[in-house]
Amino acid sequence: MEKLLEIQNLNVQFDIFGAHVQAVRGVDLELNIGETLAIVGESGSGKSVTSKAIMGLNPMPPGKVTGGKILYNGQDLAHASDKQMQKIRGKEISMIFQDPMTALNPTMKIGKQIMEGLIKHQNLNKHDARARAIELLSLVGIPNPDKRVEEYPHQFSGGMRQRVVIAIALACNPKILIADEPTTALDVTIQAQILDLMRDIQKKTGTAIILITHDLGVVANLANRVAVMYGGKIVETGTLDEIFYHSKHPYTWGLLSSMPRLHAKTDKLLAIPGTPPDLSDPPKGCPFAPRCPYAMKVCQDHMPDYTKVTDTQKTACWLLDSRAPKVEPPKTVVVGGN
Ligand code: SF4
């Protein structure tokens, strides 16, 4: 597979009230042409910070990239100037956020909001930009696009607004679309429609997607590959099947176990006990150790290496060491089981 974006040893720090919060700690990640890579993890795991660093949105105070590279098209985005990033944002890499209402300007007609990027990045005149805006509204499934292009955000339902946000993000045919919890603010039936739309658009346009989510149901619907983040680090990566059916990391097992199941004998959701680590004083060993039922002495003191499991799967866990006891994933991990 051909690489489109490569993140090497990325570190992002936030300086808040005298504390140095190391939100992203040595992340390595690749995105291939045309794929959907999901980055999953709990709040505070570093997944949104990583995605925003790609867009150059973190280096504003109090956040800063303190190390590493984000390589795209021969350029290091982690050290690009604001001027360079302005050329890339929206044109090469676009982002859609969780809440479509805050992503749209309530005082501006949606047609005008779509046309802005087209006029700025594609040098289209007003007439052509309007025609393209109508085309984009049609692509994202808005009925009567030639009329609705003249309407304001409040005249659209939540799901329709998210379609408009996707149309804006796609306006300049970006190579990469970053979707940060794109369906979290929507109800379940609309969520499914938006996921269908994103899948459909990817087929039509070939845009690579980075999907940021805590929801493994969304991942199962959309992703080809998955990176699991915890405590500012990637703890496991693999194909969708490897993560869902052959995961080797106890944190991934915990996430899978906490997925709601249709045929479960109990209506209780399993949660991972404990809380994420304090990243203003990150642990020197495995960040999951205080919550891990399999933790050993070595886990507290030393960070495990990122070990190759297959050509496409890597896991950072001491259980993969030949001297570690053999441990089977809990039954609750089996997707579709109880
Ligand atoms: Fe658990 Fe140790 Fe593996 Fe961390 S390294 S996930 S503490 S077994």
XYZ file of C-alpha atoms and ligand atoms in Angstrom:
346
model
C 0.000 0.000 0.000
C 1.226 3.469 -0.826
C 1.821 5.802 2.117
C 0.059 9.156 2.063
C 0.979 10.447 5.508
C 3.559 9.302 8.034
C 3.750 10.367 11.659
C 7.134 9.710 13.273
C 7.715 9.843 17.017
C 5.214 12.683 17.533
C 5.142 14.405 20.927
C 2.624 17.089 21.849
C 2.659 18.916 25.185
C 0.208 21.313 26.821
C 1.507 23.778 29.382
C -1.409 24.418 31.726
C -1.162 26.189 35.093
C 2.528 25.342 35.408
C 2.004 21.636 34.568
C 3.413 20.064 31.396
C 0.758 17.635 30.152
C 2.338 15.197 27.687
C -0.806 14.491 25.695
C 0.903 12.606 22.845
C 4.047 10.599 23.586
C 6.080 9.166 20.732
C 3.299 8.291 18.303
C 4.228 6.511 15.048
C 1.436 6.081 12.525
C 0.914 5.734 8.792
C -2.042 6.483 6.574
C -2.231 4.776 3.180
C -3.909 6.083 0.041
C -7.679 5.480 0.010
C -7.933 3.723 3.397
C -9.923 4.511 6.529
C -7.754 4.445 9.621
C -9.642 4.600 12.922
C -7.877 5.969 16.000
C -9.750 4.721 19.059
C -9.417 5.241 22.791
C -11.041 6.845 25.816
C -11.232 10.627 26.342
C -7.763 11.969 27.080
C -5.972 9.134 25.260
C -4.427 11.612 22.797
C -6.427 10.649 19.696
C -7.979 14.067 19.014
C -4.727 15.879 19.848
C -2.892 13.684 17.309
C -5.460 14.426 14.605
C -5.429 18.150 15.304
C -1.605 18.176 15.196
C -1.892 16.908 11.604
C -4.012 19.979 10.806
C -1.536 22.227 12.632
C -4.242 23.147 15.140
C -2.358 22.267 18.347
C 0.776 24.328 18.171
C -1.240 27.342 19.297
C -0.597 28.000 23.021
C -0.945 26.196 25.379
C -0.267 23.207 23.058
C 2.940 22.623 21.134
C 4.601 19.879 19.163
C 7.720 19.103 21.196
C 9.158 16.436 18.927
C 8.678 14.248 15.889
C 7.528 14.689 12.320
C 4.286 14.590 10.343
C 5.355 13.885 6.769
C 2.960 14.688 3.934
C 3.985 15.127 0.324
C 7.637 15.774 1.203
C 6.704 18.389 3.819
C 6.913 18.158 7.632
C 3.557 19.487 8.826
C 4.716 19.464 12.459
C 7.098 22.295 11.635
C 5.213 24.059 8.836
C 4.508 27.780 9.093
C 0.953 29.132 9.451
C 1.131 30.295 5.842
C 2.119 26.814 4.627
C -0.633 25.197 6.719
C -3.249 27.584 5.314
C -2.490 26.182 1.859
C -2.877 22.601 3.110
C -5.908 22.965 5.404
C -9.157 22.523 3.535
C -7.372 21.906 0.225
C -5.211 18.844 0.944
C -6.439 17.853 4.404
C -9.929 18.622 5.704
C -11.585 18.022 9.030
C -15.132 17.421 10.204
C -15.988 17.886 13.844
C -18.487 16.336 16.232
C -21.048 19.117 16.413
C -22.251 20.377 13.019
C -23.960 23.415 14.557
C -20.721 24.850 15.931
C -18.858 23.993 12.711
C -21.257 26.133 10.646
C -21.689 29.896 10.738
C -25.351 30.437 11.758
C -25.502 33.849 10.067
C -24.319 32.725 6.642
C -26.208 30.818 3.945
C -24.822 27.323 3.578
C -24.108 27.846 -0.134
C -21.830 30.749 0.723
C -20.059 28.654 3.378
C -19.308 25.928 0.818
C -18.280 28.476 -1.822
C -15.677 30.163 0.450
C -13.132 27.316 0.142
C -13.802 26.888 -3.564
C -13.120 30.564 -4.274
C -10.045 30.654 -1.996
C -8.356 27.353 -2.849
C -9.677 26.481 -6.302
C -9.780 30.017 -7.733
C -13.345 29.492 -8.959
C -15.477 32.503 -9.804
C -18.749 32.992 -7.885
C -20.901 31.449 -10.599
C -18.815 28.251 -10.885
C -18.390 28.006 -7.099
C -22.180 28.126 -6.656
C -22.672 25.422 -9.293
C -20.057 23.248 -7.514
C -21.726 23.926 -4.122
C -25.011 22.597 -5.529
C -23.185 19.549 -6.927
C -21.604 18.898 -3.512
C -24.951 19.201 -1.697
C -26.346 16.655 -4.113
C -23.312 14.362 -3.536
C -23.953 14.342 0.225
C -27.644 13.562 -0.288
C -29.362 16.913 0.340
C -32.650 16.978 -1.610
C -33.443 20.055 -3.782
C -29.852 21.321 -3.520
C -30.435 24.257 -5.870
C -33.009 25.658 -3.420
C -31.343 24.652 -0.175
C -28.072 26.300 -1.146
C -29.817 29.584 -0.247
C -30.853 28.466 3.250
C -29.283 29.030 6.678
C -27.982 26.268 9.026
C -30.986 26.546 11.394
C -33.258 25.482 8.505
C -31.530 22.062 8.423
C -31.940 19.088 10.784
C -28.890 17.819 12.756
C -28.176 15.019 10.254
C -28.584 17.363 7.271
C -26.236 19.880 8.909
C -23.585 17.188 9.287
C -24.039 16.422 5.561
C -23.406 20.114 4.836
C -20.253 20.019 6.996
C -19.074 16.979 5.003
C -19.819 18.855 1.745
C -17.660 21.790 2.947
C -14.855 19.401 3.924
C -14.976 17.723 0.505
C -15.264 20.963 -1.494
C -11.621 21.070 -2.591
C -11.213 17.306 -3.159
C -8.889 16.777 -0.174
C -6.548 13.776 -0.133
C -7.232 13.256 3.584
C -10.442 13.756 5.553
C -10.122 13.762 9.342
C -13.437 12.958 11.022
C -13.385 13.654 14.783
C -16.333 11.805 16.380
C -18.450 12.661 13.297
C -21.624 10.957 14.508
C -21.484 11.378 18.295
C -23.896 14.349 18.369
C -26.462 12.569 16.161
C -29.193 10.069 17.015
C -28.706 6.427 16.098
C -30.626 6.269 12.788
C -28.990 9.463 11.521
C -25.593 8.101 12.645
C -26.081 5.097 10.368
C -27.000 7.360 7.422
C -23.898 9.537 7.928
C -21.660 6.442 8.139
C -23.220 5.113 4.903
C -22.610 8.496 3.304
C -18.940 8.564 4.358
C -18.402 5.035 3.029
C -20.102 5.958 -0.229
C -18.084 9.157 -0.629
C -14.841 7.313 -0.012
C -15.726 4.856 -2.767
C -16.519 7.696 -5.171
C -13.631 10.042 -4.335
C -10.863 7.754 -2.979
C -10.237 10.200 -0.102
C -8.315 8.608 2.778
C -10.112 9.005 6.118
C -8.734 9.287 9.638
C -11.643 8.480 11.913
C -11.325 9.560 15.546
C -13.803 7.810 17.789
C -14.417 6.080 21.094
C -17.212 4.040 19.482
C -16.119 0.618 18.225
C -19.483 0.188 16.453
C -18.563 3.138 14.207
C -15.106 1.624 13.680
C -16.593 -1.737 12.635
C -18.760 0.084 10.081
C -16.132 2.188 8.432
C -12.479 1.351 9.139
C -9.952 -0.793 7.299
C -7.258 -0.363 9.933
C -7.348 0.557 13.612
C -4.861 2.231 15.971
C -5.677 1.946 19.682
C -4.398 4.832 21.849
C -3.971 4.913 25.596
C -2.122 7.394 27.840
C -0.805 9.366 24.850
C 0.643 6.275 23.152
C -0.414 3.867 20.425
C -0.686 0.526 22.230
C -1.895 -1.595 19.310
C -2.424 -1.310 15.542
C -3.840 -3.802 13.084
C -6.415 -4.452 10.412
C -10.048 -4.308 11.461
C -10.164 -8.123 11.761
C -6.919 -8.290 13.745
C -8.131 -5.747 16.289
C -11.645 -7.184 16.614
C -10.793 -10.897 16.528
C -7.054 -11.324 17.265
C -6.158 -8.454 19.560
C -3.180 -9.061 21.875
C -3.496 -6.031 24.168
C -5.474 -6.070 27.453
C -6.640 -2.473 26.900
C -8.079 -3.393 23.474
C -9.739 -6.388 25.193
C -11.277 -3.967 27.696
C -12.625 -1.729 24.921
C -14.078 -4.712 23.047
C -15.633 -6.097 26.233
C -17.367 -2.793 26.884
C -19.129 -2.784 23.500
C -22.914 -3.138 23.822
C -24.101 -6.526 22.506
C -27.431 -7.286 20.916
C -27.806 -10.841 22.268
C -26.110 -10.387 25.641
C -27.724 -12.235 28.574
C -27.258 -9.168 30.742
C -28.110 -5.545 30.026
C -25.128 -4.375 32.117
C -22.279 -2.766 30.187
C -18.796 -3.867 31.199
C -16.542 -0.922 32.003
C -12.766 -0.850 32.437
C -12.237 -0.110 36.139
C -9.951 2.769 37.143
C -8.994 6.006 35.426
C -6.472 6.980 32.744
C -2.990 8.107 33.860
C -2.135 11.691 34.799
C -0.134 12.813 31.787
C 1.422 15.739 33.648
C 3.413 13.009 35.410
C 3.307 10.090 32.975
C 4.231 6.605 34.216
C 7.639 5.303 33.163
C 6.264 1.819 32.498
C 3.118 0.654 30.691
C 0.469 3.403 31.126
C -2.284 0.776 31.446
C -0.554 -1.077 34.322
C -2.700 0.330 37.203
C -5.889 -0.879 35.443
C -4.567 -4.062 33.837
C -5.620 -7.376 35.435
C -2.499 -9.044 33.974
C 0.076 -6.447 35.097
C 3.458 -7.819 36.178
C 6.342 -6.154 38.038
C 8.119 -5.354 34.770
C 5.032 -3.505 33.473
C 5.301 -0.875 36.225
C 8.962 -0.142 35.574
C 9.510 -0.486 31.838
C 7.503 0.490 28.787
C 7.060 -2.614 26.584
C 8.466 -2.528 23.039
C 6.126 -2.216 20.143
C 6.215 -5.856 18.949
C 5.381 -7.082 15.460
C 2.611 -9.695 15.667
C 1.950 -9.968 11.911
C 2.958 -7.870 8.905
C 0.027 -5.570 9.717
C -0.358 -5.867 13.504
C 1.850 -4.451 16.265
C 1.241 -4.491 20.023
C 3.033 -2.871 22.968
C 2.542 -5.338 25.822
C 4.869 -7.415 28.016
C 2.529 -10.398 27.558
C 4.136 -10.870 24.126
C 7.517 -11.487 25.752
C 8.495 -15.177 25.582
C 9.012 -15.218 29.394
C 5.504 -13.920 30.165
C 2.711 -16.261 31.302
C 0.314 -17.369 28.555
C -2.920 -15.428 28.858
C -6.121 -15.865 26.820
C -8.404 -12.888 26.117
C -11.560 -12.909 28.270
C -14.681 -14.451 26.663
C -16.369 -11.045 26.603
C -13.846 -9.960 23.949
C -15.293 -12.291 21.310
C -17.289 -9.958 19.112
C -20.859 -11.216 18.942
C -20.380 -13.300 22.134
C -21.879 -12.606 25.546
Fe -0.980 -5.111 31.069
Fe 1.652 -5.277 31.351
Fe 0.560 -5.550 28.957
Fe 0.613 -3.185 30.135
S 2.369 -4.350 29.470
S -1.095 -4.079 29.095
S 0.295 -3.747 32.267
S 0.302 -6.918 30.723
